[in-house]
Coordinates of C-alpha atoms and ligand atoms in Angstrom, one line a residue:
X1 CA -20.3 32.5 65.9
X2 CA -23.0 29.8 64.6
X3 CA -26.1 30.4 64.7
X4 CA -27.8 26.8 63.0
X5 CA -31.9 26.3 62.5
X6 CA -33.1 23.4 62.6
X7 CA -37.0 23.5 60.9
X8 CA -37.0 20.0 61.6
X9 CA -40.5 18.5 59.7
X10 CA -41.2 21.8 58.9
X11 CA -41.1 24.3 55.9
X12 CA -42.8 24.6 52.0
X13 CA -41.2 26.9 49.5
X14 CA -43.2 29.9 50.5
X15 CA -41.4 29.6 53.8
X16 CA -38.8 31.1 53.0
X17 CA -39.6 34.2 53.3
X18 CA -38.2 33.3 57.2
X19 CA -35.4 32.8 55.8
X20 CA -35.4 36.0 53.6
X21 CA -36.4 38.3 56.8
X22 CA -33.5 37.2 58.7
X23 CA -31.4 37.8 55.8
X24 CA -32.7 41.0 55.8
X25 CA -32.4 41.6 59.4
X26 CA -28.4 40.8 58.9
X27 CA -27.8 42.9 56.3
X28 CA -29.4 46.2 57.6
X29 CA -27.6 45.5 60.8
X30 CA -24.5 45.1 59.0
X31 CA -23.8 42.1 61.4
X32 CA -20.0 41.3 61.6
X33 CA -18.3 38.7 59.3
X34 CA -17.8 36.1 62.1
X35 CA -22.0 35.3 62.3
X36 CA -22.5 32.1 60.4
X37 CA -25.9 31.3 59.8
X38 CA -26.8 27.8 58.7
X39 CA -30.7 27.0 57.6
X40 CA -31.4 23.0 58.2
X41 CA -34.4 22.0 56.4
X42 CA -35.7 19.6 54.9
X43 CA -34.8 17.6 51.7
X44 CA -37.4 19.2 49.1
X45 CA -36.3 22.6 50.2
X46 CA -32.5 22.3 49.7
X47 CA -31.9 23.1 46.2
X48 CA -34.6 26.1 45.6
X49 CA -33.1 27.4 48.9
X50 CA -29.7 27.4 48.3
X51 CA -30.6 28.7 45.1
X52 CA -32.3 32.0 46.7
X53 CA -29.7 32.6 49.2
X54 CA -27.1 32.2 47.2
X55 CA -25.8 35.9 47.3
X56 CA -26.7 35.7 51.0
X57 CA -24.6 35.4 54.4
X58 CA -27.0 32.4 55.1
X59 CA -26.0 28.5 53.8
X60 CA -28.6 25.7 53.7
X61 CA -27.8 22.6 55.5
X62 CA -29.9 19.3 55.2
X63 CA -31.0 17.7 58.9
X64 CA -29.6 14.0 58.2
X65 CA -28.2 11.6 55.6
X66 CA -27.9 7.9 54.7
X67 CA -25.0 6.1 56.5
X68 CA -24.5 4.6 52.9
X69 CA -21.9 6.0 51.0
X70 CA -23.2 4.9 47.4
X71 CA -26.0 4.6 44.9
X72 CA -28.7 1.2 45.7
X73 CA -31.1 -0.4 46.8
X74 CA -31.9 2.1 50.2
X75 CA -35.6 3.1 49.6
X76 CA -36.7 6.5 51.0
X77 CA -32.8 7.1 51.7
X78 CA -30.7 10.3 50.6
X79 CA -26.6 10.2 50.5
X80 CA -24.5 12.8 51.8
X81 CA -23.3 13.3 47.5
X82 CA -27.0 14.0 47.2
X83 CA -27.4 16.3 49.5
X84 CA -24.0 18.1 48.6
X85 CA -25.3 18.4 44.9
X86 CA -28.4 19.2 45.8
X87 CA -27.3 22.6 47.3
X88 CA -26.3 21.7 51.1
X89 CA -23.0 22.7 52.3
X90 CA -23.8 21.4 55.9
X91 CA -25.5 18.4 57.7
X92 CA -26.8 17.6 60.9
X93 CA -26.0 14.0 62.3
X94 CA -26.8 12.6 65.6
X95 CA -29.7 14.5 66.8
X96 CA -31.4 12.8 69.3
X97 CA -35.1 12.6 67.1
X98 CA -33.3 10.6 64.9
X99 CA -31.8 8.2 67.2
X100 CA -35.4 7.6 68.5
X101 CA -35.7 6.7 65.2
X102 CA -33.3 4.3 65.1
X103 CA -29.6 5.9 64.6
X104 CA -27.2 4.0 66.9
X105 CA -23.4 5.1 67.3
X106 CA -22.1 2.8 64.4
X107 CA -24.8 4.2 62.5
X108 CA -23.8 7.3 63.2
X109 CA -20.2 6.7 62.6
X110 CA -21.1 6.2 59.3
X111 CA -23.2 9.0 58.2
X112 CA -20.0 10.8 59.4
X113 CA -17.8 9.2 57.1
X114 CA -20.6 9.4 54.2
X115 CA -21.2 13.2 55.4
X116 CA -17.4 13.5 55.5
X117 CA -16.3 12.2 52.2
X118 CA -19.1 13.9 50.4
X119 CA -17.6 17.4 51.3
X120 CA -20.8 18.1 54.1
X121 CA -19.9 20.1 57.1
X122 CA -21.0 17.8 59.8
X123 CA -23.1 19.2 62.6
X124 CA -22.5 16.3 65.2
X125 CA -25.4 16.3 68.0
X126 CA -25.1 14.0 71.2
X127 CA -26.6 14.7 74.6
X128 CA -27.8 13.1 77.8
X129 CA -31.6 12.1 79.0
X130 CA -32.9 13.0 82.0
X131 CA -32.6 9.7 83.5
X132 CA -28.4 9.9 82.5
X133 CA -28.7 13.4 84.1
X134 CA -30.0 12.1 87.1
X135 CA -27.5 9.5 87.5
X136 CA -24.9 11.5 87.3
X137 CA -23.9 10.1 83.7
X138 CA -23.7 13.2 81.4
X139 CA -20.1 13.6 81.2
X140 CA -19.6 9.5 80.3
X141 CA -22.7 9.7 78.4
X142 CA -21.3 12.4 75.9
X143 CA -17.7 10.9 76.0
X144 CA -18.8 7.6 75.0
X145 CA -20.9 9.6 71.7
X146 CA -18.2 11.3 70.5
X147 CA -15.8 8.4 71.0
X148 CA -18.1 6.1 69.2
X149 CA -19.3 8.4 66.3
X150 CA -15.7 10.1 65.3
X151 CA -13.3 6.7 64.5
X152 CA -10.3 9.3 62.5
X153 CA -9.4 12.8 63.6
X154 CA -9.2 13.7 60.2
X155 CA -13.6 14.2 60.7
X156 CA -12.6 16.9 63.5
X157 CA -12.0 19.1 60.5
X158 CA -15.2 19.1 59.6
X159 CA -17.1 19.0 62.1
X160 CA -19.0 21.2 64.4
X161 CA -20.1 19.9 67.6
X162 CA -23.7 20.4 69.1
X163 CA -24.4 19.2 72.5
X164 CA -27.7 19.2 73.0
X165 CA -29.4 17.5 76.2
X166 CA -32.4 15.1 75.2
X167 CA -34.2 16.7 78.1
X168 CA -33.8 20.2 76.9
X169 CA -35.3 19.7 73.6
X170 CA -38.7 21.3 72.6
X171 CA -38.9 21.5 76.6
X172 CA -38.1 25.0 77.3
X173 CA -35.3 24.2 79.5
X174 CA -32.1 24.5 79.6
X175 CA -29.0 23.1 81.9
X176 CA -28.0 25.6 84.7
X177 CA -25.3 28.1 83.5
X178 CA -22.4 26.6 85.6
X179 CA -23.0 23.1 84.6
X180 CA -23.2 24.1 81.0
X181 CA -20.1 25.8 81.0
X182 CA -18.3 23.1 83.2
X183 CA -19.4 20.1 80.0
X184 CA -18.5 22.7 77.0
X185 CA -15.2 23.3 78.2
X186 CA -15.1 18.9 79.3
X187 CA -15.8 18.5 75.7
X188 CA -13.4 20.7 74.6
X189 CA -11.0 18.8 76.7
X190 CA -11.9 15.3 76.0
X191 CA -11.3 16.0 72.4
X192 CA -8.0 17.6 72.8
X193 CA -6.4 14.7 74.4
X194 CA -8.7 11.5 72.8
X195 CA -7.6 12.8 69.1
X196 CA -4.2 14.3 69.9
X197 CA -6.0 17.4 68.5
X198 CA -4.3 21.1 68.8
X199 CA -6.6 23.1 66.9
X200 CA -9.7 24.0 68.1
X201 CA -12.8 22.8 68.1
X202 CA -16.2 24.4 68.0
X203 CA -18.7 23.5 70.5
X204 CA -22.3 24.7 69.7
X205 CA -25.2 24.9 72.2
X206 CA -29.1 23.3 71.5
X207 CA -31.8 22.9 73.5
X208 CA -35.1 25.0 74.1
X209 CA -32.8 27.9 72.8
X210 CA -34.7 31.6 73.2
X211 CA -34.9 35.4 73.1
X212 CA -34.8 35.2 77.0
X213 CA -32.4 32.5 78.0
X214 CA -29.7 33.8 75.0
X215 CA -28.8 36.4 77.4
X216 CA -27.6 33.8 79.9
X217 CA -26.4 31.4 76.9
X218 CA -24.1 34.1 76.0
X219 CA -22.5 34.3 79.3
X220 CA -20.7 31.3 78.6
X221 CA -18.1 31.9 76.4
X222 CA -16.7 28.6 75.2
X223 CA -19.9 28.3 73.4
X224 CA -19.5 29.1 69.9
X225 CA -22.7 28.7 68.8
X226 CA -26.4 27.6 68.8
X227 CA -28.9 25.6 67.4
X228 CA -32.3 26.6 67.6
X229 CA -35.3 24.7 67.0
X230 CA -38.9 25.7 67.7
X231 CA -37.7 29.4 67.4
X232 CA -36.3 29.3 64.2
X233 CA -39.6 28.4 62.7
X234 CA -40.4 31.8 63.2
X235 CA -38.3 34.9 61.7
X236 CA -39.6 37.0 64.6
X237 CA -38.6 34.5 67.1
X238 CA -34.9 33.9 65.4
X239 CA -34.3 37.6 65.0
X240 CA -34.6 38.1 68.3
X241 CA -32.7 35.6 69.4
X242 CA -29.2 37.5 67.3
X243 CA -30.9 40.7 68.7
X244 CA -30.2 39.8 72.1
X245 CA -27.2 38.1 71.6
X246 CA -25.7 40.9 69.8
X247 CA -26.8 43.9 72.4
Ligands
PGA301 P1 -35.6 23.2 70.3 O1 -34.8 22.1 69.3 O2 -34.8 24.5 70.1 O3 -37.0 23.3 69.7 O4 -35.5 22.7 71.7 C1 -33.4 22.1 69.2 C2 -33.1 21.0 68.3 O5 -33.8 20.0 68.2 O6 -32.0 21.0 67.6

């Protein structure tokens, strides 16, 4: 089970005492081996957090990464190597705040393939708006993402997948149970049979992601994970959240 945080433009080194709480929370609980918990933040955190949490159940992953593969002339830009050496064992491509910004599937495609060849487990986001919703598009929407961003099935390897509605971001809501259920197991499908793919996959959850809808979230169980935004700026709010899922 994956639990991923997402701090998005959020965090200083004295934050991580979140992170250090939660780790805290895990080991007095005694949580069992199969809880992965990944810690996204941003770039100037990676390596003093990896660092600290070293001896920890919790990795550090970085939230994006240049689609270029190689050292030049990319101002402001940070390669999947970088990130790896800096401290990051996981990275977050695809999320739909940075195809706002500009990320467009070939883009994407290739910050797998950077992500990929640097050694990053790749946490691939794609989701629907809520104009897509209301046409009836999600399914077709979400095919066409994956289909576009993962060119080799050797990527499936590393790769965890995060659907994650546009709509359902930082909005406090989420899709209803039985539609949720019905595109996790679609996914699940369309990936078996586009990539010829026997092993499985793992399909996380994100979206508005709580200590109150978790108990619902959990129902479903072809999810095999989350990723949390908002409420894993907040220990309290992220401890809760594995409370209620674990009860
Ligand atoms: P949210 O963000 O939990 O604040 O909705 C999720 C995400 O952006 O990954």
């Amino acid at each position: 089970m994956f639990f991923v945080a997402n701090w998005k433009m959020f965090g200083r080194p004295s934050y991580y005492k979140i992170l250090e709480k939660i780790n805290r929370y895990i080991v007095r609980h005694k949580k069992n081996k199969s809880l992965n918990i990944v810690a996204c933040v941003p770039n100037t955190l990676i390596t003093l957090y990896s660092n600290k949490l070293k001896k920890t159940l919790i990795k550090v992953g970085a939230q994006n990464c240049s689609e270029f593969q190689n050292d030049g002339p990319y101002t402001g830009s940070v390669s999947g190597k970088m990130i790896k050496d800096a401290g990051a064992k996981y990275v977050i491509i695809g999320h739909s705040e940075s195809r706002e910004q500009g990320d467009t599937d070939k883009i994407i495609k290739n910050k797998i393939e950077s992500a990929f060849k640097a050694g990053l487990q790749i946490i691939f986001c794609f989701g629907e708006t809520l104009s897509e919703k209301n046409k009836k598009k999600t399914k077709q929407i979400i095919r066409n993402q994956i289909r576009k961003a993962i060119t080799n099935k050797k990527f499936l390897k590393k790769i965890l997948f995060a659907y994650e509605p546009v709509w359902s971001i930082g909005s406090n809501k989420i899709p209803k149970i039985t539609e949720l259920n019905y595109i996790i197991r679609d996914i699940k499908k369309f990936v078996k049979y586009t990539y010829k793919n026997n092993k499985k996959i793992k399909v996380l959850y994100g979206g508005s992601v709580n200590s109150l809808n978790i108990e619902k979230l959990k129902l479903i169980n072809q999810i095999d994970g989350y990723l949390v935004g908002g409420a894993s700026q907040s220990s309290k709010k992220f401890i809760d959240i594995l409370k209620n899922y674990y009860k």
